[in-house]
PDB file of C-alpha atoms and ligand atoms in Angstrom:
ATOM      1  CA  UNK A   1     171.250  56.661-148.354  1.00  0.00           C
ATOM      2  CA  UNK A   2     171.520  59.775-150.343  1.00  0.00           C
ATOM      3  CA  UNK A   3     169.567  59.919-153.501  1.00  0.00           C
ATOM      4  CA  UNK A   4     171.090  62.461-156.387  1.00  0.00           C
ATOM      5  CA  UNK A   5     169.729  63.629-159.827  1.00  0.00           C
ATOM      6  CA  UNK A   6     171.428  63.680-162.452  1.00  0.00           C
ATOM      7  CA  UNK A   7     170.717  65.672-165.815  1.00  0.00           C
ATOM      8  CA  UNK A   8     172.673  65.289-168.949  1.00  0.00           C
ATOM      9  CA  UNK A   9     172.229  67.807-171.451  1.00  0.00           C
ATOM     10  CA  UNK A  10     173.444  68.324-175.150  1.00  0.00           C
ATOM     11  CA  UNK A  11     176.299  70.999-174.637  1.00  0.00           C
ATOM     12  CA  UNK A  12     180.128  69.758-174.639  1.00  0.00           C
ATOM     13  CA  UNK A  13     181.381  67.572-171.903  1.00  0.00           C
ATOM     14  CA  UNK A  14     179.836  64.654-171.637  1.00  0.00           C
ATOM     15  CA  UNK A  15     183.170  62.628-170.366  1.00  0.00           C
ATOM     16  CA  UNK A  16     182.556  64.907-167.071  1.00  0.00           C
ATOM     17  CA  UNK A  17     179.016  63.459-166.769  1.00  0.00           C
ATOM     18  CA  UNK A  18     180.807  60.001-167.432  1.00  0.00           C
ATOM     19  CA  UNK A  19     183.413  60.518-164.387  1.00  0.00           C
ATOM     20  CA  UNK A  20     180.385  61.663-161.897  1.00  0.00           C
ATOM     21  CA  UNK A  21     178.414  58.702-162.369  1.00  0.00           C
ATOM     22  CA  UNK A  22     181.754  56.514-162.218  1.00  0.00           C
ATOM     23  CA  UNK A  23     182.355  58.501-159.223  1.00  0.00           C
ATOM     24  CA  UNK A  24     179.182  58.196-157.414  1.00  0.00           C
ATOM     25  CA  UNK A  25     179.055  54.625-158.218  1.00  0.00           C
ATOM     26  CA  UNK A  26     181.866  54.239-155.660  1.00  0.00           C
ATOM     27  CA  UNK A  27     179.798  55.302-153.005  1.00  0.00           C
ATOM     28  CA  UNK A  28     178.339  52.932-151.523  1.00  0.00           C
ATOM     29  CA  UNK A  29     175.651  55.720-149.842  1.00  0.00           C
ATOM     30  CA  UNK A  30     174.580  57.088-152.897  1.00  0.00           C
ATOM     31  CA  UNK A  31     171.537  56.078-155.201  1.00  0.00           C
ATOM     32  CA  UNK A  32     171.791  58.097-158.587  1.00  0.00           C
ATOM     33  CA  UNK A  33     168.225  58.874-160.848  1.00  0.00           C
ATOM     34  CA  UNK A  34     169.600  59.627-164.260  1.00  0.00           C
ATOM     35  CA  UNK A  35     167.979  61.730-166.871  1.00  0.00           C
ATOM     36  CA  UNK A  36     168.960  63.018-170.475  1.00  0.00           C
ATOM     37  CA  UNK A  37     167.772  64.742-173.320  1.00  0.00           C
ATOM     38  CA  UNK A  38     168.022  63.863-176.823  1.00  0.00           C
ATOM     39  CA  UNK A  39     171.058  66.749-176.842  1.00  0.00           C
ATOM     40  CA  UNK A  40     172.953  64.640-174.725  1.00  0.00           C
ATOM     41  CA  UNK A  41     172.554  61.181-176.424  1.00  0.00           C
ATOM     42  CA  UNK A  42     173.905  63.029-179.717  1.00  0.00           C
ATOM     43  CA  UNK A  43     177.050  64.748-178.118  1.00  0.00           C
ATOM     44  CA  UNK A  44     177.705  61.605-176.064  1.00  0.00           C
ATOM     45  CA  UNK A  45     178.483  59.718-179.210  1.00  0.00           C
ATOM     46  CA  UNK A  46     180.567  62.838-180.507  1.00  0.00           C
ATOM     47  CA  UNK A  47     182.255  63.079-177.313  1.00  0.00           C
ATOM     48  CA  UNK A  48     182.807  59.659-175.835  1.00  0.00           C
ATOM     49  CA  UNK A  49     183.254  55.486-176.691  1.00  0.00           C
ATOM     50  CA  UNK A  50     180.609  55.257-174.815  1.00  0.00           C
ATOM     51  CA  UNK A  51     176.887  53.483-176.113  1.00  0.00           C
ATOM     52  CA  UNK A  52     173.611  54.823-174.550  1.00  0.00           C
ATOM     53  CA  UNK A  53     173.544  51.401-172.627  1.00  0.00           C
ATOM     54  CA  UNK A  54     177.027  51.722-171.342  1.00  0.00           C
ATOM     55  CA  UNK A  55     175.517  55.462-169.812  1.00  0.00           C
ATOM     56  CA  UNK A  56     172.423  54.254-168.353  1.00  0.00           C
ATOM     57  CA  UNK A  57     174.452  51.525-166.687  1.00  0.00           C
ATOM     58  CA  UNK A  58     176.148  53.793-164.230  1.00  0.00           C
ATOM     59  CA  UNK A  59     173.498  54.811-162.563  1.00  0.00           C
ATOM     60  CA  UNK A  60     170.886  53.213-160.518  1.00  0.00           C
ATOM     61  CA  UNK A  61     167.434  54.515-161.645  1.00  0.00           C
ATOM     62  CA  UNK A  62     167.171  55.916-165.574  1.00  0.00           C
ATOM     63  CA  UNK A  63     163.990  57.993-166.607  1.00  0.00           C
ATOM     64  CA  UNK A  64     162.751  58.311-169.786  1.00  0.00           C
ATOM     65  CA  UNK A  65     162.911  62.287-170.587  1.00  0.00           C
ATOM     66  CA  UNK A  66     159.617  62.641-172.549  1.00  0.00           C
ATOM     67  CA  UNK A  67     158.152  61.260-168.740  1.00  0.00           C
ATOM     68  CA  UNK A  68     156.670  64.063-166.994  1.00  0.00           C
ATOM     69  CA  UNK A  69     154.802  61.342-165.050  1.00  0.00           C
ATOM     70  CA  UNK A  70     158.444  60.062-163.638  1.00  0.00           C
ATOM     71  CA  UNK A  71     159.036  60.375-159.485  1.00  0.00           C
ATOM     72  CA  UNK A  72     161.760  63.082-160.256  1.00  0.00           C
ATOM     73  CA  UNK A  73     158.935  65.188-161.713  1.00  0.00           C
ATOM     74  CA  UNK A  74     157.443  65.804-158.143  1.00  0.00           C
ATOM     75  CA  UNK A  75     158.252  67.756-155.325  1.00  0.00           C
ATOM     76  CA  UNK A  76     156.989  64.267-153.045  1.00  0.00           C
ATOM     77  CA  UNK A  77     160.119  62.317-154.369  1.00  0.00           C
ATOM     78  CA  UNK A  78     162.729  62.626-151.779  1.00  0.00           C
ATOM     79  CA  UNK A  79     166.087  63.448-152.641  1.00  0.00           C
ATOM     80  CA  UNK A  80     168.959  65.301-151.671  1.00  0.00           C
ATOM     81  CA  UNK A  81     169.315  67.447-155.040  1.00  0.00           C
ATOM     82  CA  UNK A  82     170.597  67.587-158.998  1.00  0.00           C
ATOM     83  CA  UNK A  83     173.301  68.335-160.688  1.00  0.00           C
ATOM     84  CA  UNK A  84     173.216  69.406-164.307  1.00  0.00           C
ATOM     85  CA  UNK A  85     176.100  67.918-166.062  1.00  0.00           C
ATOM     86  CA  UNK A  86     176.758  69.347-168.641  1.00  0.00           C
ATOM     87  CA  UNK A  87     174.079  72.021-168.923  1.00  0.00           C
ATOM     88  CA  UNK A  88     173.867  73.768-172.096  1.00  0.00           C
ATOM     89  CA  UNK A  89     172.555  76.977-172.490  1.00  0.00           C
ATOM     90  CA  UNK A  90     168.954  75.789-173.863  1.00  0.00           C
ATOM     91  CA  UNK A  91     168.462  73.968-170.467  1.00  0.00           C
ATOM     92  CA  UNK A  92     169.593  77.060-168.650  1.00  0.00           C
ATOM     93  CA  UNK A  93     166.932  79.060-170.670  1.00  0.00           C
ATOM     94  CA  UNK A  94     164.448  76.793-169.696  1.00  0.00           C
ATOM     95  CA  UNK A  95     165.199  76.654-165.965  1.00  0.00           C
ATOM     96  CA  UNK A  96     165.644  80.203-165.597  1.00  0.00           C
ATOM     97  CA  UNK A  97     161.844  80.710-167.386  1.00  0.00           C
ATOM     98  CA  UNK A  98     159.983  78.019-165.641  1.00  0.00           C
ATOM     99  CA  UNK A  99     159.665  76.150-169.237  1.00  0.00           C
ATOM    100  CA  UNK A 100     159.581  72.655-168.102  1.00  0.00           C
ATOM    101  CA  UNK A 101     158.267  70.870-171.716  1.00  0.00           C
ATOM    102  CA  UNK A 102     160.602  67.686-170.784  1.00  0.00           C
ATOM    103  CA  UNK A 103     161.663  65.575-167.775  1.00  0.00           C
ATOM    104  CA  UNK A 104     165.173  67.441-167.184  1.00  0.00           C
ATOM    105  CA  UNK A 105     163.586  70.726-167.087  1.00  0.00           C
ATOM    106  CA  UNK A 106     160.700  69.491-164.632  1.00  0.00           C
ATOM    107  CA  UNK A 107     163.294  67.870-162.062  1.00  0.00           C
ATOM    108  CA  UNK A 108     164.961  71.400-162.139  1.00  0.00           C
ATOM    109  CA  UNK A 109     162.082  73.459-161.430  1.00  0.00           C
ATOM    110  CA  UNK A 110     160.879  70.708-158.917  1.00  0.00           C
ATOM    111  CA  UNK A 111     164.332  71.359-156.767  1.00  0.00           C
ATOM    112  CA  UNK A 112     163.939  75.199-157.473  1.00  0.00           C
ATOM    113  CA  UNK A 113     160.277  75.310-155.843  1.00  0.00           C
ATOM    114  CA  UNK A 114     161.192  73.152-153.028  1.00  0.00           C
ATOM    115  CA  UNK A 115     164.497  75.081-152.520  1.00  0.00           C
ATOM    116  CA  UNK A 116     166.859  72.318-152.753  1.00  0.00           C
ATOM    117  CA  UNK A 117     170.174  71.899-154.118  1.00  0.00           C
ATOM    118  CA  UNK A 118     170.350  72.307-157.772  1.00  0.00           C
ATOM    119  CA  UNK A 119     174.314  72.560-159.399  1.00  0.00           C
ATOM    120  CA  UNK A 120     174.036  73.484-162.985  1.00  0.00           C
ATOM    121  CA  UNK A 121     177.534  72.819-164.806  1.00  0.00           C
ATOM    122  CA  UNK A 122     176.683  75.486-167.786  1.00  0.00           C
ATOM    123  CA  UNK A 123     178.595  75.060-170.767  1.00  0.00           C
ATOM    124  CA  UNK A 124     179.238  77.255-173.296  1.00  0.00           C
ATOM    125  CA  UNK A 125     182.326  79.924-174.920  1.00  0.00           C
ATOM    126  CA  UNK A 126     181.642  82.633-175.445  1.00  0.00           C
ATOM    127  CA  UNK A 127     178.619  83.492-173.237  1.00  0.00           C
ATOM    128  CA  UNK A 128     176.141  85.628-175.302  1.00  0.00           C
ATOM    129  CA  UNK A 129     174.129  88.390-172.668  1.00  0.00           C
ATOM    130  CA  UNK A 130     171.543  86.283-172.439  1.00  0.00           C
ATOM    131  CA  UNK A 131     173.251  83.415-171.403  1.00  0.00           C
ATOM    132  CA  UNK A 132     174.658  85.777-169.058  1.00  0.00           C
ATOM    133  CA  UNK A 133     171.013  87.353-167.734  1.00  0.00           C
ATOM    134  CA  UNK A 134     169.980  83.804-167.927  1.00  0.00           C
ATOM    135  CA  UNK A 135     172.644  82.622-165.095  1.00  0.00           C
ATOM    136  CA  UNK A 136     172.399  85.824-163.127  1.00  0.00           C
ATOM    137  CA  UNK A 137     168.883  85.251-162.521  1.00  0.00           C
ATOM    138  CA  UNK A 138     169.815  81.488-161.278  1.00  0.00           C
ATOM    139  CA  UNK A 139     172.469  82.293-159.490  1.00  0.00           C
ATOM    140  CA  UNK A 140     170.167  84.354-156.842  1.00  0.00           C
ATOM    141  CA  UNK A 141     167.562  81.627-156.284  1.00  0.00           C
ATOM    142  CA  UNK A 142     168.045  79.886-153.207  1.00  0.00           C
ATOM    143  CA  UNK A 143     170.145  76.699-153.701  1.00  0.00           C
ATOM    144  CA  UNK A 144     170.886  77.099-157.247  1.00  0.00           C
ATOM    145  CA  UNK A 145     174.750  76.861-157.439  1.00  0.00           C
ATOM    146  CA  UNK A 146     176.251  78.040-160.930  1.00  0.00           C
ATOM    147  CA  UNK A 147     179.759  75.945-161.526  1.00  0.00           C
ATOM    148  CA  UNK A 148     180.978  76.251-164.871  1.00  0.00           C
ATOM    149  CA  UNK A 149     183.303  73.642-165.788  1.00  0.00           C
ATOM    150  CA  UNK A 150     186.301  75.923-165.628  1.00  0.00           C
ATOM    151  CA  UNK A 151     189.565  74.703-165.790  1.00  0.00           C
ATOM    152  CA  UNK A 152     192.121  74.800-162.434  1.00  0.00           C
ATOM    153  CA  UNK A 153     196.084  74.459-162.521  1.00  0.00           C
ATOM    154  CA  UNK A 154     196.933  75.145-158.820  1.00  0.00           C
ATOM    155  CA  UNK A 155     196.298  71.584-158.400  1.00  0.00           C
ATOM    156  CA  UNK A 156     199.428  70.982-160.818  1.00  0.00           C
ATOM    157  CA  UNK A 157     197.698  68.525-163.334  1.00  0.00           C
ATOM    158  CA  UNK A 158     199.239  66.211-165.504  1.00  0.00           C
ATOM    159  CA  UNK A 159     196.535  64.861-167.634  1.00  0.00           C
ATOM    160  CA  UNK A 160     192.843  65.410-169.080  1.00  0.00           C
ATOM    161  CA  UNK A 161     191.656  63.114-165.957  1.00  0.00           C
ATOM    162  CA  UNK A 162     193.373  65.070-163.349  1.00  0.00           C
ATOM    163  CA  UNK A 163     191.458  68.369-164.466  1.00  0.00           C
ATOM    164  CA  UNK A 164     188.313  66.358-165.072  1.00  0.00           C
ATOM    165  CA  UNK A 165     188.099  64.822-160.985  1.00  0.00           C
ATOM    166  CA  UNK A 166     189.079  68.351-159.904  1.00  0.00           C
ATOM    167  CA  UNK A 167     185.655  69.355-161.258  1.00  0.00           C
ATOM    168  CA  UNK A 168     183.704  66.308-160.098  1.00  0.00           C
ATOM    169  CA  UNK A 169     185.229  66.433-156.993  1.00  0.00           C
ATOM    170  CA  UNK A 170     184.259  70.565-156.595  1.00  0.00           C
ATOM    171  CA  UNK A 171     180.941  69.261-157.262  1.00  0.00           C
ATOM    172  CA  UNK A 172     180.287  66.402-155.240  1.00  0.00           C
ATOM    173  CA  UNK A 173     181.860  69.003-152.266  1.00  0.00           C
ATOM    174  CA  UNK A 174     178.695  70.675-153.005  1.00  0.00           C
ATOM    175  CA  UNK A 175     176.767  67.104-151.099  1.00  0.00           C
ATOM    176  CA  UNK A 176     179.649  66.517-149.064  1.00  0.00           C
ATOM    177  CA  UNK A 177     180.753  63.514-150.859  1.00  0.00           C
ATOM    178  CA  UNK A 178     184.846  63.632-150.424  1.00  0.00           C
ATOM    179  CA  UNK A 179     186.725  61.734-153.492  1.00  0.00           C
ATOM    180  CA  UNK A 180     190.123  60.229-153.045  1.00  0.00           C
ATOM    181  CA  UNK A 181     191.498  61.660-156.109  1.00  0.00           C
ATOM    182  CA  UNK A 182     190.342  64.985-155.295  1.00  0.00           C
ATOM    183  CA  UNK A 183     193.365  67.131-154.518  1.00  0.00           C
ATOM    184  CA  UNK A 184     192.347  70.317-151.809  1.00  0.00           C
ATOM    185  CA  UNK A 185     194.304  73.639-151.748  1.00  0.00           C
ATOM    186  CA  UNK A 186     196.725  73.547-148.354  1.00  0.00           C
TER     187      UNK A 186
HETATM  188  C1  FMN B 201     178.894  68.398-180.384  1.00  0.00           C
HETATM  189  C2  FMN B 201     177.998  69.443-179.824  1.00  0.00           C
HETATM  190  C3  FMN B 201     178.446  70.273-178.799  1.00  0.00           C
HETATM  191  C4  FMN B 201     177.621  71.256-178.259  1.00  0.00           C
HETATM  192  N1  FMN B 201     178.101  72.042-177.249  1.00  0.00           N
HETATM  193  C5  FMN B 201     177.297  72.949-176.667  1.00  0.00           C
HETATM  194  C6  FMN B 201     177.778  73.689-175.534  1.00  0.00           C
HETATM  195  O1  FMN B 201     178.896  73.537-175.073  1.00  0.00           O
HETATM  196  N2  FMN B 201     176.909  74.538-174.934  1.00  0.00           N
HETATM  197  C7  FMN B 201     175.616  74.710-175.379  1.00  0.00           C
HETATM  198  O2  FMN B 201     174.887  75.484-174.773  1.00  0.00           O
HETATM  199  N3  FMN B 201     175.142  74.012-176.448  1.00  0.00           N
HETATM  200  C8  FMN B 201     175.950  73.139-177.097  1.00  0.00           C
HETATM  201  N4  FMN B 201     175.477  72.397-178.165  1.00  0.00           N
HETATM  202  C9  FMN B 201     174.120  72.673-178.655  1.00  0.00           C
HETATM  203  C10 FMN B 201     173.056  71.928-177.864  1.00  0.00           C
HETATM  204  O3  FMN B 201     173.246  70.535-177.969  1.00  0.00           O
HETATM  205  C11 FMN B 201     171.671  72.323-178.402  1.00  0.00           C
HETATM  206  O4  FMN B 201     171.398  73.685-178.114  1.00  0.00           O
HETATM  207  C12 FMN B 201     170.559  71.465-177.860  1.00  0.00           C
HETATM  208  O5  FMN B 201     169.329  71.932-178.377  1.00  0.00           O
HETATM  209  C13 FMN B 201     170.525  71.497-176.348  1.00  0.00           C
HETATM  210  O6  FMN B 201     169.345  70.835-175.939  1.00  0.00           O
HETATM  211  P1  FMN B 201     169.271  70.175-174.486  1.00  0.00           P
HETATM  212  O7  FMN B 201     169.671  71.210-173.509  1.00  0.00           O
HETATM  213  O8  FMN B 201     167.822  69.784-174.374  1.00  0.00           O
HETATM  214  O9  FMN B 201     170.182  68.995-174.501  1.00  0.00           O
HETATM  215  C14 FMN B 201     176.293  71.423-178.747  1.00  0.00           C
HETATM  216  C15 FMN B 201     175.832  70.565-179.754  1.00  0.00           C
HETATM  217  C16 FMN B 201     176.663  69.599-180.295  1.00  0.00           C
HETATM  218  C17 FMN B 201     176.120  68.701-181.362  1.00  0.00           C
END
């Protein structure tokens, strides 16, 4: 069984955060520990139909994000990484300065110290420099993967849904989780 975090955070995006946890609710291998911040709960009702209930549903564990006494919050709880989706540029200032003043932030730094895999889908247009410094620095600790949520048309898509599973589908590559949906380059 592989066990993911997931972090929601309050930049744009939250339907990508949505598909991922549809996604990895498919898999019959994969437990999911969700976490989000108060930034996220406010965007997600900009964003989406969806209610805070409907959210927490998709996954299989929820943490509260003021709990820094949570498993995700120590380096003992086993788990095969986090992904940060979406990741605004607050959480990336936090991560990339060790500030870890809520549960989010903690589970990042946790993977970060124990090198494991941490994918941060940043979000934001334009990038200021120290957004930029910010995800330089990240990008050269080990197992920190920066993946923008940038937009692909190789794949030929014909709707909002078929750019939004080429994204999840780049990411979950990242564990080695294969979707059906998700179209490779031949
Ligand atoms: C509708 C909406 C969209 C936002 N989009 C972004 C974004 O794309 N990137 C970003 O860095 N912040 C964005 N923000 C601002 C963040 O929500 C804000 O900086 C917040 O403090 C982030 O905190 P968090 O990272 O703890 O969720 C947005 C806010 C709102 C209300």
């Amino acid at each position: 069984m592989k066990k993911l975090v997931v972090g929601i955070s309050g930049a744009s995006g939250i339907p990508l955060a949505v598909r991922l946890l549809k996604e990895l609710k498919k898999q019959p291998d994969v437990e999911t520990h969700l976490v989000m911040t108060r930034g996220a709960e406010m965007t997600l009702h900009q964003e989406t139909p969806y209610s805070l209930k409907e959210i927490c549903d998709m996954a299989d564990v929820v943490y509260d994000n003021h709990n820094l006494g949570a498993s995700i919050a120590s380096g003992t709880f086993q788990n095969d990484g986090m992904i940060v989706i979406p990741c605004s540029m607050k959480t990336i200032a936090g991560i990339a300065h060790g500030y870890s003043d809520n549960l989010l932030l903690r589970a990042c730094d946790v993977m970060i110290k124990e090198k494991r895999k941490l994918i941060l889908v940043a979000r934001e247009s334009p990038l200021s420099t120290i957004h930029l410094d910010n995800l330089s620095y990240l990008s050269k600790l080990s197992g920190v993967v920066i993946m923008p949520p940038m937009l692909t048309y190789y794949q030929l898509p014909q709707s909002i849904d078929d750019l939004e599973i080429h994204i999840v589908g780049k990411i979950l590559s990242q564990f080695g989780i294969e979707l059906e949906d998700f179209k490779r380059w031949k």
